[in-house]
CSV table of C-alpha atoms and ligand atoms in Angstrom, one decimal:
chain,number,residue,atom,x,y,z
K,1,MET,CA,-18.6,14.1,4.4
K,2,GLU,CA,-19.4,17.7,3.9
K,3,THR,CA,-20.8,18.0,0.4
K,4,SER,CA,-19.6,21.5,-0.3
K,5,LEU,CA,-16.0,20.6,0.6
K,6,ALA,CA,-16.2,17.6,-1.7
K,7,ALA,CA,-17.4,19.9,-4.5
K,8,THR,CA,-14.5,22.2,-3.8
K,9,VAL,CA,-12.0,19.4,-3.9
K,10,ARG,CA,-13.6,18.0,-7.1
K,11,ALA,CA,-13.1,21.4,-8.7
K,12,TRP,CA,-9.4,21.3,-7.7
K,13,ILE,CA,-9.1,17.9,-9.3
K,14,ASP,CA,-10.7,19.2,-12.4
K,15,GLU,CA,-8.0,22.0,-12.5
K,16,ALA,CA,-5.1,19.7,-11.6
K,17,GLN,CA,-2.8,18.3,-14.3
K,18,ARG,CA,-0.5,16.1,-12.3
K,19,VAL,CA,-2.1,14.5,-9.3
K,20,VAL,CA,0.2,12.5,-7.1
K,21,VAL,CA,-1.7,10.0,-4.9
K,22,LEU,CA,-0.4,8.2,-1.8
K,23,THR,CA,-2.5,5.3,-0.5
K,24,GLY,CA,-2.4,3.3,2.7
K,25,ALA,CA,-4.2,0.4,4.3
K,26,GLY,CA,-7.5,2.4,4.6
K,27,ILE,CA,-8.3,2.2,0.9
K,28,SER,CA,-8.2,-1.6,1.1
K,29,THR,CA,-10.3,-2.2,4.2
K,30,ASP,CA,-13.5,-1.9,2.1
K,31,SER,CA,-12.1,-4.8,0.0
K,32,GLY,CA,-11.9,-7.0,3.1
K,33,ILE,CA,-8.2,-6.6,3.9
K,34,PRO,CA,-7.7,-5.7,7.5
K,35,ASP,CA,-5.7,-2.7,8.5
K,36,PHE,CA,-2.7,-4.1,10.5
K,37,ARG,CA,-2.2,-1.0,12.6
K,38,GLY,CA,-5.6,0.5,13.0
K,39,PRO,CA,-7.7,0.3,16.1
K,40,GLN,CA,-9.2,-2.9,14.8
K,41,GLY,CA,-5.9,-4.0,13.4
K,42,LEU,CA,-4.5,-7.5,13.3
K,43,TRP,CA,-1.5,-6.5,15.3
K,44,THR,CA,-3.5,-4.9,18.0
K,45,ARG,CA,-5.3,-8.2,18.5
K,46,ASN,CA,-2.5,-10.7,17.9
K,47,PRO,CA,1.0,-10.0,19.1
K,48,LEU,CA,2.3,-13.1,17.4
K,49,ALA,CA,1.2,-11.6,14.0
K,50,GLU,CA,3.6,-8.7,14.8
K,51,LYS,CA,6.4,-11.2,15.5
K,52,MET,CA,5.8,-12.8,12.1
K,53,SER,CA,6.1,-9.4,10.5
K,54,ASN,CA,9.5,-8.8,12.0
K,55,ILE,CA,12.4,-9.8,9.9
K,56,HIS,CA,14.7,-10.8,12.8
K,57,TYR,CA,12.2,-13.3,14.3
K,58,TYR,CA,11.4,-14.5,10.8
K,59,LEU,CA,15.0,-15.3,9.8
K,60,ALA,CA,15.9,-16.7,13.2
K,61,ASP,CA,13.0,-19.0,14.0
K,62,PRO,CA,11.6,-21.7,11.7
K,63,GLU,CA,8.5,-21.9,13.8
K,64,VAL,CA,7.7,-18.3,13.0
K,65,ARG,CA,8.3,-19.0,9.3
K,66,LYS,CA,5.9,-22.0,9.3
K,67,LEU,CA,3.2,-19.9,10.9
K,68,SER,CA,3.9,-17.2,8.4
K,69,TRP,CA,3.4,-19.6,5.5
K,70,GLN,CA,0.1,-20.8,7.0
K,71,ASN,CA,-0.9,-17.1,7.4
K,72,ARG,CA,-0.1,-16.4,3.8
K,73,LEU,CA,-2.2,-19.4,2.6
K,74,SER,CA,-5.2,-18.0,4.4
K,75,SER,CA,-4.7,-14.3,3.6
K,76,PRO,CA,-8.0,-12.5,2.8
K,77,ALA,CA,-6.1,-10.7,0.1
K,78,TRP,CA,-6.2,-13.6,-2.4
K,79,ASN,CA,-9.9,-13.3,-2.8
K,80,ALA,CA,-10.1,-9.5,-2.4
K,81,THR,CA,-11.3,-7.4,-5.3
K,82,PRO,CA,-10.9,-3.6,-5.9
K,83,ASN,CA,-13.6,-1.4,-4.4
K,84,PRO,CA,-15.0,1.9,-5.7
K,85,GLY,CA,-12.1,3.8,-4.1
K,86,HIS,CA,-9.6,1.9,-6.3
K,87,LEU,CA,-11.8,2.3,-9.3
K,88,ALA,CA,-12.0,6.0,-8.8
K,89,LEU,CA,-8.2,6.1,-9.0
K,90,VAL,CA,-8.4,4.2,-12.3
K,91,GLU,CA,-10.8,6.9,-13.6
K,92,LEU,CA,-8.3,9.6,-12.5
K,93,GLU,CA,-5.7,7.9,-14.6
K,94,GLN,CA,-8.1,7.6,-17.6
K,95,ARG,CA,-8.7,11.3,-17.3
K,96,GLY,CA,-4.9,11.8,-17.9
K,97,LYS,CA,-4.4,13.4,-14.5
K,98,LEU,CA,-2.6,10.7,-12.5
K,99,HIS,CA,1.1,11.4,-12.3
K,100,ALA,CA,2.1,8.7,-9.8
K,101,LEU,CA,0.4,6.4,-7.4
K,102,ILE,CA,2.6,5.8,-4.3
K,103,THR,CA,1.2,3.0,-2.2
K,104,GLN,CA,2.1,1.5,1.2
K,105,ASN,CA,-0.2,-1.4,0.3
K,106,ILE,CA,1.2,-4.8,-0.7
K,107,ASP,CA,-2.0,-6.2,-2.2
K,108,GLU,CA,-1.6,-5.0,-5.8
K,109,LEU,CA,-5.3,-4.0,-5.8
K,110,HIS,CA,-4.4,-0.8,-7.7
K,111,GLN,CA,-3.0,-2.8,-10.6
K,112,ILE,CA,-5.8,-5.3,-10.5
K,113,ALA,CA,-8.3,-2.4,-10.6
K,114,GLY,CA,-6.6,-1.2,-13.8
K,115,ASN,CA,-4.0,1.4,-12.9
K,116,SER,CA,-0.9,1.1,-15.1
K,117,PRO,CA,1.8,-0.8,-13.2
K,118,GLU,CA,4.4,1.9,-14.4
K,119,LEU,CA,2.5,4.5,-12.3
K,120,VAL,CA,2.3,2.4,-9.1
K,121,ILE,CA,5.2,2.8,-6.7
K,122,GLU,CA,5.1,0.1,-4.1
K,123,VAL,CA,7.2,1.4,-1.2
K,124,HIS,CA,6.5,-1.7,0.9
K,125,GLY,CA,6.8,-4.2,-1.9
K,126,THR,CA,4.2,-6.8,-2.9
K,127,MET,CA,2.8,-9.9,-1.2
K,128,ARG,CA,2.2,-11.5,-4.6
K,129,ARG,CA,5.9,-12.3,-5.0
K,130,VAL,CA,8.4,-14.2,-2.9
K,131,MET,CA,12.1,-13.3,-2.6
K,132,CYS,CA,15.0,-15.3,-1.5
K,133,TRP,CA,16.7,-13.6,1.5
K,134,ASP,CA,20.1,-15.1,0.5
K,135,CYS,CA,20.3,-14.8,-3.3
K,136,GLY,CA,17.6,-12.3,-4.1
K,137,MET,CA,15.7,-14.6,-6.5
K,138,ARG,CA,12.1,-13.5,-7.0
K,139,ALA,CA,9.1,-15.6,-8.1
K,140,PRO,CA,5.3,-15.6,-8.0
K,141,MET,CA,4.0,-16.1,-4.5
K,142,GLN,CA,1.4,-18.6,-5.7
K,143,ARG,CA,4.1,-21.1,-6.8
K,144,ALA,CA,5.6,-21.1,-3.2
K,145,LEU,CA,2.1,-21.5,-1.7
K,146,GLU,CA,1.6,-24.5,-3.9
K,147,ARG,CA,4.6,-26.1,-2.2
K,148,VAL,CA,3.1,-25.3,1.2
K,149,ARG,CA,-0.2,-26.9,0.2
K,150,GLY,CA,1.9,-29.8,-1.0
K,151,GLY,CA,3.3,-30.3,2.5
K,152,GLU,CA,6.5,-28.2,2.7
K,153,GLU,CA,6.1,-26.2,5.9
K,154,ASP,CA,8.9,-23.8,5.2
K,155,PRO,CA,9.8,-24.0,1.5
K,156,LYS,CA,13.4,-23.0,0.6
K,157,CYS,CA,14.8,-21.3,-2.4
K,158,ARG,CA,15.2,-23.8,-5.2
K,159,ASP,CA,18.3,-21.9,-6.5
K,160,CYS,CA,20.4,-21.7,-3.4
K,161,GLY,CA,18.5,-23.3,-0.5
K,162,GLY,CA,18.0,-19.9,1.2
K,163,ILE,CA,15.1,-18.6,3.2
K,164,LEU,CA,12.1,-17.4,1.2
K,165,LYS,CA,9.8,-14.6,2.3
K,166,SER,CA,7.2,-12.4,0.7
K,167,ASP,CA,8.7,-9.6,-1.3
K,168,THR,CA,7.5,-7.0,1.2
K,169,ILE,CA,9.3,-4.8,3.6
K,170,SER,CA,9.0,-6.4,7.0
K,171,PHE,CA,9.6,-4.6,10.3
K,172,GLY,CA,13.3,-4.2,10.9
K,173,GLN,CA,14.0,-4.3,7.2
K,174,GLN,CA,15.3,-1.4,5.2
K,175,LEU,CA,13.1,0.3,2.6
K,176,VAL,CA,14.5,0.0,-1.0
K,177,PRO,CA,16.3,3.3,-1.5
K,178,GLU,CA,15.6,3.4,-5.3
K,179,VAL,CA,11.9,3.0,-4.7
K,180,ILE,CA,11.7,5.6,-2.0
K,181,ASP,CA,13.8,8.0,-4.1
K,182,ARG,CA,11.3,7.6,-7.0
K,183,ALA,CA,8.4,8.1,-4.7
K,184,MET,CA,9.8,11.4,-3.3
K,185,ARG,CA,10.8,12.6,-6.7
K,186,ALA,CA,7.2,12.0,-7.9
K,187,ALA,CA,5.8,13.8,-4.9
K,188,GLY,CA,7.7,16.9,-5.9
K,189,GLU,CA,6.3,16.8,-9.5
K,190,GLY,CA,2.6,17.1,-8.8
K,191,ASP,CA,0.3,20.1,-8.6
K,192,LEU,CA,-2.1,18.3,-6.2
K,193,PHE,CA,-1.2,15.7,-3.6
K,194,LEU,CA,-3.9,13.3,-2.5
K,195,SER,CA,-3.3,11.2,0.6
K,196,VAL,CA,-5.8,8.4,1.0
K,197,GLY,CA,-6.2,5.9,3.9
K,198,THR,CA,-2.9,6.5,5.6
K,199,SER,CA,-2.2,7.9,9.1
K,200,LEU,CA,0.9,9.7,7.7
K,201,GLN,CA,2.8,8.8,10.8
K,202,VAL,CA,5.7,6.9,9.3
K,203,TYR,CA,8.7,8.5,7.7
K,204,PRO,CA,10.1,8.6,5.1
K,205,VAL,CA,6.8,8.1,3.3
K,206,ALA,CA,5.0,10.8,5.2
K,207,GLY,CA,7.8,13.2,4.0
K,208,ALA,CA,6.1,13.0,0.6
K,209,VAL,CA,3.6,15.5,1.9
K,210,ASP,CA,6.3,18.0,2.9
K,211,ILE,CA,7.9,17.7,-0.5
K,212,ALA,CA,4.5,18.2,-2.2
K,213,ARG,CA,3.9,21.3,0.0
K,214,SER,CA,7.4,22.7,-0.8
K,215,VAL,CA,6.6,22.8,-4.5
K,216,GLY,CA,3.2,24.4,-3.9
K,217,ALA,CA,1.0,21.5,-4.6
K,218,ARG,CA,-2.5,21.5,-3.0
K,219,ILE,CA,-2.7,18.9,-0.2
K,220,VAL,CA,-5.9,16.8,0.1
K,221,ILE,CA,-6.2,14.2,2.9
K,222,VAL,CA,-8.8,11.5,2.9
K,223,ASN,CA,-8.6,9.4,6.1
K,224,ALA,CA,-11.0,8.1,8.8
K,225,GLN,CA,-8.7,9.3,11.6
K,226,PRO,CA,-6.8,12.6,12.1
K,227,THR,CA,-3.3,12.8,10.7
K,228,PRO,CA,-0.3,15.0,11.8
K,229,PHE,CA,-0.8,16.9,8.5
K,230,ASP,CA,-4.4,17.9,8.8
K,231,ASP,CA,-3.5,21.4,9.9
K,232,VAL,CA,-1.5,22.1,6.8
K,233,ALA,CA,-3.8,20.4,4.3
K,234,ASP,CA,-6.0,22.4,2.0
K,235,ALA,CA,-8.8,20.0,2.6
K,236,VAL,CA,-9.4,17.0,4.9
K,237,LEU,CA,-12.2,14.6,4.2
K,238,ASP,CA,-13.0,11.9,6.7
K,239,GLY,CA,-15.9,9.9,5.2
K,240,SER,CA,-15.8,6.4,3.8
K,241,ILE,CA,-13.0,6.2,1.2
K,242,SER,CA,-15.0,4.1,-1.2
K,243,GLU,CA,-17.6,6.9,-1.2
K,244,VAL,CA,-15.4,10.0,-1.0
K,245,LEU,CA,-13.0,9.1,-3.9
K,246,PRO,CA,-15.7,8.5,-6.5
K,247,ALA,CA,-17.3,11.8,-5.4
K,248,ILE,CA,-14.1,13.9,-5.8
K,249,LEU,CA,-12.3,12.1,-8.7
K,250,GLY,CA,-15.0,11.2,-11.2
K,251,SER,CA,-15.4,13.4,-14.2
K,252,ALA,CA,-18.1,16.0,-13.8
K,253,SER,CA,-20.2,14.6,-16.6
K,254,ARG,CA,-20.7,11.4,-14.7
K,255,SER,CA,-22.6,12.7,-11.8
W,301,ZN,ZN1,18.2,-18.2,-3.2
């Protein structure tokens, strides 16, 4: 990371009043949660994992569901804790500057770190809840996992007998329009837009950058790999997220 650039961004953050943050898998890799799509990603290494993430295979094939439940049981996310990158975003909120925290992550590490749930917009849902595909019932994931541990290979909804899945957006599944609308609205209300750990290659979420630009917000991108928006960003930082975020978001008096 170039120190002078970080200092410049830090000054912009100091000036900003309404920072809108978008986070992707990159912020959670330092917490031990693998990036599914990255070069070292789970899907790159295991095509079956991709099948389990596809709603059509999941609904059609009980074997895919059984494997998915075993996968959920052993997810590294259950033991993951927030890293300094997450904590820096909590500090940003404590400074009164965080307008919205849009996340593509399903791990809830932002809320666990201490960001207000009202500010977190989970565009891909959360793995800490299950939902019934048939009746829409929602419940804590851990309760369903208890049933799997107890021997149920593919636990069904207790209300209607329907198929249970994690309350996340699988491949082939539509995003929730209300949630996306809220994220895009928030993107247009900030004076600085900070994109962290996402490749910005998937719409509609990547469109948040266009919306932020259209209202004149400064665009700051923190990501290990290049993104399609690097050319139009005001600053691009490619160091370790858990080092870059504390450096640019902490209050000046702290370092
Ligand atoms: Zn149901």
